[in-house]
CSV table of C-alpha atoms in Angstrom, one decimal:
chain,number,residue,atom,x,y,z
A,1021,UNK,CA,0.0,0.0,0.0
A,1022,UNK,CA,1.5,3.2,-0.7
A,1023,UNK,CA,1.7,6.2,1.4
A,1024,UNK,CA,-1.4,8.0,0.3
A,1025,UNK,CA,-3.3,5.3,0.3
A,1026,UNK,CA,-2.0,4.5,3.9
A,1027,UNK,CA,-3.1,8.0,5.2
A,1028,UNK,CA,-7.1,7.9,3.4
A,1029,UNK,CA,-7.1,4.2,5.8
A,1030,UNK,CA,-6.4,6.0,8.9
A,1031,UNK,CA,-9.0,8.9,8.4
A,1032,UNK,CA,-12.4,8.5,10.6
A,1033,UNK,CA,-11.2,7.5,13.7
A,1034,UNK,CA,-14.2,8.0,15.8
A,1035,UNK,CA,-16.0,5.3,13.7
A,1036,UNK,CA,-13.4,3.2,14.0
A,1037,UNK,CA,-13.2,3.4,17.4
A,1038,UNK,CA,-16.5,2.7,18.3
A,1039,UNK,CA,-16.1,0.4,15.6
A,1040,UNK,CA,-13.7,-1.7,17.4
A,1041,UNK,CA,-15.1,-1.1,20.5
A,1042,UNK,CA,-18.3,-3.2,18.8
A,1043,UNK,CA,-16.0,-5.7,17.8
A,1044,UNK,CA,-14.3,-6.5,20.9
A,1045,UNK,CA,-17.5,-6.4,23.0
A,1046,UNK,CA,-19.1,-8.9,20.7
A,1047,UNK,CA,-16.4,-11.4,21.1
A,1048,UNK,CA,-16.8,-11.0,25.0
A,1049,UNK,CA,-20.8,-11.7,24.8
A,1050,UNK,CA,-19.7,-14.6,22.6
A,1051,UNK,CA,-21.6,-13.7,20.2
A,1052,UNK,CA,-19.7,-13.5,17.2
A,1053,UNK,CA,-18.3,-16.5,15.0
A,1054,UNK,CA,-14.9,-17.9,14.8
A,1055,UNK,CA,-13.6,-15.7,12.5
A,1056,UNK,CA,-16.8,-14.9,10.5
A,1057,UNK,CA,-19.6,-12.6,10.9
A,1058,UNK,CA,-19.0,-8.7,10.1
A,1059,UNK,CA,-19.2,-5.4,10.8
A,1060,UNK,CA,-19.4,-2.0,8.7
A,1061,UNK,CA,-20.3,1.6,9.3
A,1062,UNK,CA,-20.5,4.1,6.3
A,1063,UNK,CA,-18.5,7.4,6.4
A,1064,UNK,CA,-19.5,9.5,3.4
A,1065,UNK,CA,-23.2,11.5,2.9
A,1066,UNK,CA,-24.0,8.9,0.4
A,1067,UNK,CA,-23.3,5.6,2.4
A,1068,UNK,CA,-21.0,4.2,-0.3
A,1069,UNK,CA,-18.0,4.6,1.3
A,1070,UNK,CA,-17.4,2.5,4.5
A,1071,UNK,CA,-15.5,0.8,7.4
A,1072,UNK,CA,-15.4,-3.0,7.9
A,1073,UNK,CA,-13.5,-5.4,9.3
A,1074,UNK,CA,-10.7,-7.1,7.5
A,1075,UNK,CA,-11.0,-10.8,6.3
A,1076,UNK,CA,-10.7,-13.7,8.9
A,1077,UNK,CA,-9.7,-11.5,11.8
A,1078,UNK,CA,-11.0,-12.6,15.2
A,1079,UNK,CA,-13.3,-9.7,16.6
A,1080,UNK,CA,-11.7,-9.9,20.1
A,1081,UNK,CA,-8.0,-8.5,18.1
A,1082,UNK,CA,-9.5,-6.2,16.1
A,1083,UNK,CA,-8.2,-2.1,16.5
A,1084,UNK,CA,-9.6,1.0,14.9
A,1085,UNK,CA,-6.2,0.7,12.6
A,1086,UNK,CA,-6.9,-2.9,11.1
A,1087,UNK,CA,-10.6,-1.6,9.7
A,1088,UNK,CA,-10.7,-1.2,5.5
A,1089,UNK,CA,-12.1,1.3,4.1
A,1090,UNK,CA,-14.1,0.6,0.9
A,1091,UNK,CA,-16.2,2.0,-1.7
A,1092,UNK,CA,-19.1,-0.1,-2.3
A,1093,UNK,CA,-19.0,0.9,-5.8
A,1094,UNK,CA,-15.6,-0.1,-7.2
A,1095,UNK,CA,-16.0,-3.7,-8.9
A,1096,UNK,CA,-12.3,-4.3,-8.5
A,1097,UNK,CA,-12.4,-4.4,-4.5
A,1098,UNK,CA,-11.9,-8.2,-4.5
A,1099,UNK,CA,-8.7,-8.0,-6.8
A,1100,UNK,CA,-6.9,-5.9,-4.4
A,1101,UNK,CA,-4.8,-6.8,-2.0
A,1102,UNK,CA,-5.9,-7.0,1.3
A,1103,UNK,CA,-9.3,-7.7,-0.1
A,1104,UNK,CA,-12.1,-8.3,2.2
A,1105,UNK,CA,-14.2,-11.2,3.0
A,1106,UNK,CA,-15.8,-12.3,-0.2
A,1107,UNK,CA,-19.3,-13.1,1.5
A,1108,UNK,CA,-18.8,-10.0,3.3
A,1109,UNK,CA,-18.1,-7.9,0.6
A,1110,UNK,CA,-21.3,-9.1,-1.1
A,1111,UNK,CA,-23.5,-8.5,1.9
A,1112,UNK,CA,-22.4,-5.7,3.2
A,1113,UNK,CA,-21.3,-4.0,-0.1
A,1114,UNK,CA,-24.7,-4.4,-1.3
A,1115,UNK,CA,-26.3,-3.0,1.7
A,1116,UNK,CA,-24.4,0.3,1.6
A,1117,UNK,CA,-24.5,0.9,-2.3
A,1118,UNK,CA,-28.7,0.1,-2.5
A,1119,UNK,CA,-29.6,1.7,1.3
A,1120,UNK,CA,-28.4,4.4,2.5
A,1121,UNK,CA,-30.1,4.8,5.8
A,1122,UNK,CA,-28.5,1.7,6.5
A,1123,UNK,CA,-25.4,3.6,7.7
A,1124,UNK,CA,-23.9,0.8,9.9
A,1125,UNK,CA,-24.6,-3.0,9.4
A,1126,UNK,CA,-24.0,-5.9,11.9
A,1127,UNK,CA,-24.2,-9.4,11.1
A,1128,UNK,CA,-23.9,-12.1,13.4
A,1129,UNK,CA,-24.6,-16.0,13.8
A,1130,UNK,CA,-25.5,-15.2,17.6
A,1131,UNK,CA,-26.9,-18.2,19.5
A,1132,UNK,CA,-30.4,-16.8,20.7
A,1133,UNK,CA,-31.1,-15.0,17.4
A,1134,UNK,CA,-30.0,-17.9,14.9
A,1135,UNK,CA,-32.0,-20.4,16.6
A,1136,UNK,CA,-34.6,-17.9,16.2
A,1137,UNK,CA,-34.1,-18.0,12.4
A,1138,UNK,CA,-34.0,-21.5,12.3
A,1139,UNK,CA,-37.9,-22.0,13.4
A,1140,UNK,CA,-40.3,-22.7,11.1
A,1141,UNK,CA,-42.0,-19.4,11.9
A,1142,UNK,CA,-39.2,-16.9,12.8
A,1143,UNK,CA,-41.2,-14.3,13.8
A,1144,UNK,CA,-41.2,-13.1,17.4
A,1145,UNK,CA,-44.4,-12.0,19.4
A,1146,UNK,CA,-44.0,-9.1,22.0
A,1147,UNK,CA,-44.0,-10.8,25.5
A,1148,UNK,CA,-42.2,-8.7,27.3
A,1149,UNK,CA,-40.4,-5.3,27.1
A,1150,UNK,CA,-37.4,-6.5,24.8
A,1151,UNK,CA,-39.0,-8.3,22.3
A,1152,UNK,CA,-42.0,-5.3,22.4
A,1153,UNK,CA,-38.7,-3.3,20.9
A,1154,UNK,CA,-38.7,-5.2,17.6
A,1155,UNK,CA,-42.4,-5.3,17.4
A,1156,UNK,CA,-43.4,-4.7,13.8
A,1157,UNK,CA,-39.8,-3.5,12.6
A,1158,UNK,CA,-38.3,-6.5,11.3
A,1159,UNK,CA,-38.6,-8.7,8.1
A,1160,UNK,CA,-38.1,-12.4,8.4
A,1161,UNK,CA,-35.9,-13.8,5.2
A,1162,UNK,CA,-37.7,-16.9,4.1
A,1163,UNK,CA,-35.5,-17.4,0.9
A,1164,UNK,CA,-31.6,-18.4,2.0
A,1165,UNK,CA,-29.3,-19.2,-0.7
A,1166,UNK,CA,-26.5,-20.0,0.3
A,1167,UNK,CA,-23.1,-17.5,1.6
A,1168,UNK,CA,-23.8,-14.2,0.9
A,1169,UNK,CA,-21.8,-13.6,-2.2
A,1170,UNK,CA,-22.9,-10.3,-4.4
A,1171,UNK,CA,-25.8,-12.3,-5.6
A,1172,UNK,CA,-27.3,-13.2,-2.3
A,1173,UNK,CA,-26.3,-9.6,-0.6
A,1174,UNK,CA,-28.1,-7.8,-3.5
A,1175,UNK,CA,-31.4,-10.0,-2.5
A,1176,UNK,CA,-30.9,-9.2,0.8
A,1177,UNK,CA,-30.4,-5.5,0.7
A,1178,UNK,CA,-33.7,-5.3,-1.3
A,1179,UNK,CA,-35.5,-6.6,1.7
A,1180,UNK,CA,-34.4,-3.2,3.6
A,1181,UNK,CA,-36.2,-0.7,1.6
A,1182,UNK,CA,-38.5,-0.1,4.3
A,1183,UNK,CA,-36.6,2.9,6.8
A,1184,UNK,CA,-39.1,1.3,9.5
A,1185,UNK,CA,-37.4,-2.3,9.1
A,1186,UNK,CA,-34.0,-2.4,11.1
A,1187,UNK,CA,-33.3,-6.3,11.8
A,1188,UNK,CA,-33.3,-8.9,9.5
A,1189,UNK,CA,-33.8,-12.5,10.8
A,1190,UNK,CA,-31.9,-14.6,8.2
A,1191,UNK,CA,-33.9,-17.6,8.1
A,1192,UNK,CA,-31.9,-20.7,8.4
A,1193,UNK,CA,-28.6,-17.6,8.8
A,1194,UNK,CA,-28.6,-15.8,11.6
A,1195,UNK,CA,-29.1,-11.7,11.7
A,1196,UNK,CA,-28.6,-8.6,10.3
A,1197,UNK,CA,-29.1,-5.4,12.3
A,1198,UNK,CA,-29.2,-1.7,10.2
A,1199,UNK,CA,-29.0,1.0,12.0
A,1200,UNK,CA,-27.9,5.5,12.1
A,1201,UNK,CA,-24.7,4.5,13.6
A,1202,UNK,CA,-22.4,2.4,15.4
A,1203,UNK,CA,-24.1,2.8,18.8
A,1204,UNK,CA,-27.4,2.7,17.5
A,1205,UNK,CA,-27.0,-0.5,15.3
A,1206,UNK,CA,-24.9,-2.1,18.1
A,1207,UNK,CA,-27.3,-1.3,20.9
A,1208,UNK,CA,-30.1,-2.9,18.6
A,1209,UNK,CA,-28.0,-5.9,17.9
A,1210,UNK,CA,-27.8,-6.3,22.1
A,1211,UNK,CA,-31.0,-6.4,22.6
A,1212,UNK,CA,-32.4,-8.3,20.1
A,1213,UNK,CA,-30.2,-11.2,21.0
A,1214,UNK,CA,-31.6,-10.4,24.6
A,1215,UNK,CA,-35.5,-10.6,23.4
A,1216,UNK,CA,-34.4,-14.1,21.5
A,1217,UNK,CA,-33.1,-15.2,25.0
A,1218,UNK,CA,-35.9,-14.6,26.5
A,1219,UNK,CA,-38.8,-15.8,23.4
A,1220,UNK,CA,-36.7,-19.3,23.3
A,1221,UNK,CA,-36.7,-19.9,26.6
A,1222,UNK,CA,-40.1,-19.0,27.3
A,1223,UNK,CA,-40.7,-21.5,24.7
A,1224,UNK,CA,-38.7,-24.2,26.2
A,1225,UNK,CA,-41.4,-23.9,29.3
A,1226,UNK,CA,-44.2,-25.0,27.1
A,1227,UNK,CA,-46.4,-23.1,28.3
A,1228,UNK,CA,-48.4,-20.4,27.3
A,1229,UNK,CA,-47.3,-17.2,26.6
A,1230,UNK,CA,-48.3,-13.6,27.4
A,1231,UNK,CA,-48.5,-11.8,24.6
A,1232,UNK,CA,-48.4,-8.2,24.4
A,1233,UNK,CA,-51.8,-6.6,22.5
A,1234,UNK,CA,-51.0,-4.6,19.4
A,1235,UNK,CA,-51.6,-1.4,21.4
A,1236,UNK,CA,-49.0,-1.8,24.1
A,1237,UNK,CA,-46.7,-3.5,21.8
A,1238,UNK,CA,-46.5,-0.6,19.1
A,1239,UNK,CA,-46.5,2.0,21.9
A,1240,UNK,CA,-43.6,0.3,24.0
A,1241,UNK,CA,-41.6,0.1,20.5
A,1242,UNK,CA,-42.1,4.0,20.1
A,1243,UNK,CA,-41.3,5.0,23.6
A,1244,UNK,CA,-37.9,2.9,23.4
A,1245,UNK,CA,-36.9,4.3,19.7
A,1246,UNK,CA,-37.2,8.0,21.4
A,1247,UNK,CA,-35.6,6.8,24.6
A,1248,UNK,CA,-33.5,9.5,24.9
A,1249,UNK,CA,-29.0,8.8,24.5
A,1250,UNK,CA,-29.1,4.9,25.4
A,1251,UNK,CA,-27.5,3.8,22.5
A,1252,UNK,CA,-24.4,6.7,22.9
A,1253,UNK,CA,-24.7,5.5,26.5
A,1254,UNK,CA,-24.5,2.4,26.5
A,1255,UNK,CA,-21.1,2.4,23.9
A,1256,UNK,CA,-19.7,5.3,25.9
A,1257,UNK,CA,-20.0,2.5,29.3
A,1258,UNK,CA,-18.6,-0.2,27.2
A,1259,UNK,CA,-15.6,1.9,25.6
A,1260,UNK,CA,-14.9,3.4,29.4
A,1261,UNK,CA,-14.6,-0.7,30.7
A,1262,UNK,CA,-12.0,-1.3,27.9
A,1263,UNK,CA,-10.0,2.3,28.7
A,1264,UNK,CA,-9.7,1.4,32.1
A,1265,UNK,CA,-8.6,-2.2,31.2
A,1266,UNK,CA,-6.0,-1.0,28.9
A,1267,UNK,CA,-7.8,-2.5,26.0
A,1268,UNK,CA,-5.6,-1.5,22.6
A,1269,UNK,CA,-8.9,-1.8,20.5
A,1270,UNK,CA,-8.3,1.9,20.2
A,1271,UNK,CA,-4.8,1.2,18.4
């Protein structure tokens, strides 16, 4: 890489920090995959350009420094060198070139969430204050294809349209989560893994659940959307833990 090209890689440092900070809190919640799953936040008006991680690193290593920057619309991404994850590239590369309020993407093969996708019906009723959050704002994928290569990400992406939608349950996958920003999309990815938790083991009781009426469910979801600063919270507390741990994520 030569030295100008260097440089542009080290611009946007305060999405890649919270960027890593994502990435290493992800691996501690053990809810990321090996070396798989990815994340990416845009950095230019039109959402094109973007951050993500680079291919086959563990999340728990990853520093602001290591993250590629990208351009959703240059076809010769994948011949360069230090090329991202192909699957990754076709996901989250499709995502940022055909939505653009889809300014940071998370996908992850999470335990609670994946077994979620792997139901028959993947849809999850509002039974309690988490899962209330979700409650008509996300689209179940009924039509998996195999890895997300550019093919597969471009069916995906066209399942976002909808600014309302912000999760994806990848049936027979695992999830996506969209969101304004890092802590935004992150926070979202928390919880939903949290209202999973919950839905599959209140299934594992057999019995009966308490379902939340339209009403209560809708209104819940609206009062936690404008709840105000939890999401900048929440990453500030998580990025202050890894400061005073001497984390290098910020590196």
């Amino acid at each position: 890489m030569n030295q100008i090209a260097h440089f542009e890689n080290l611009t946007h440092w305060a999405q890649r920090t919270d960027l890593a900070a994502a990435f290493r809190w992800t691996a501690r919640l053990n809810m990321h995959e090996a070396v798989a799953n990815h994340f990416s936040v845009s950095v230019s008006d039109d959402g094109k350009r973007f951050l993500m991680n680079p291919n086959q690193r563990h999340f728990d290593r990853i520093k602001a420094s290591d993250l590629l920057l990208l351009d959703a619309d240059d076809p010769a991404t994948m011949n360069q060198p230090g090329a991202p994850d192909p699957t990754a590239w076709g996901l989250h590369g499709s995502i940022h070139r055909l939505v653009p309020h889809a300014r940071c993407v998370m996908h992850v093969h999470s335990i609670h969430a994946t077994v979620l996708a792997c139901l028959e019906d993947s849809t999850m009723p509002p039974i309690d204050q988490n899962t209330a959050t979700f409650y008509g704002r996300t689209v179940v994928d009924e039509g998996f294809g195999g890895l997300a290569f550019e093919k597969e990400g471009i069916r995906c992406a066209r399942m976002l349209s909808d600014p309302k939608i912000k999760v994806m349950i990848m049936g027979n996958h695992g999830v996506l989560v969209i969101g304004s920003g890092v802590a935004d999309t992150f926070n979202r990815l928390y919880y939903f893994e949290r209202a999973a938790e919950t839905y599959v083991r209140a299934l594992q009781t057999g019995r009966p659940l308490r379902v939340l009426s339209h009403e209560i469910a809708e209104k819940t979801a609206q009062e936690l959307e404008n709840y105000p600063d939890q999401a900048e919270r929440h990453l500030a507390e998580l990025k202050a833990i890894l400061d005073d741990e001497g984390s290098d994520y910020a590196g």
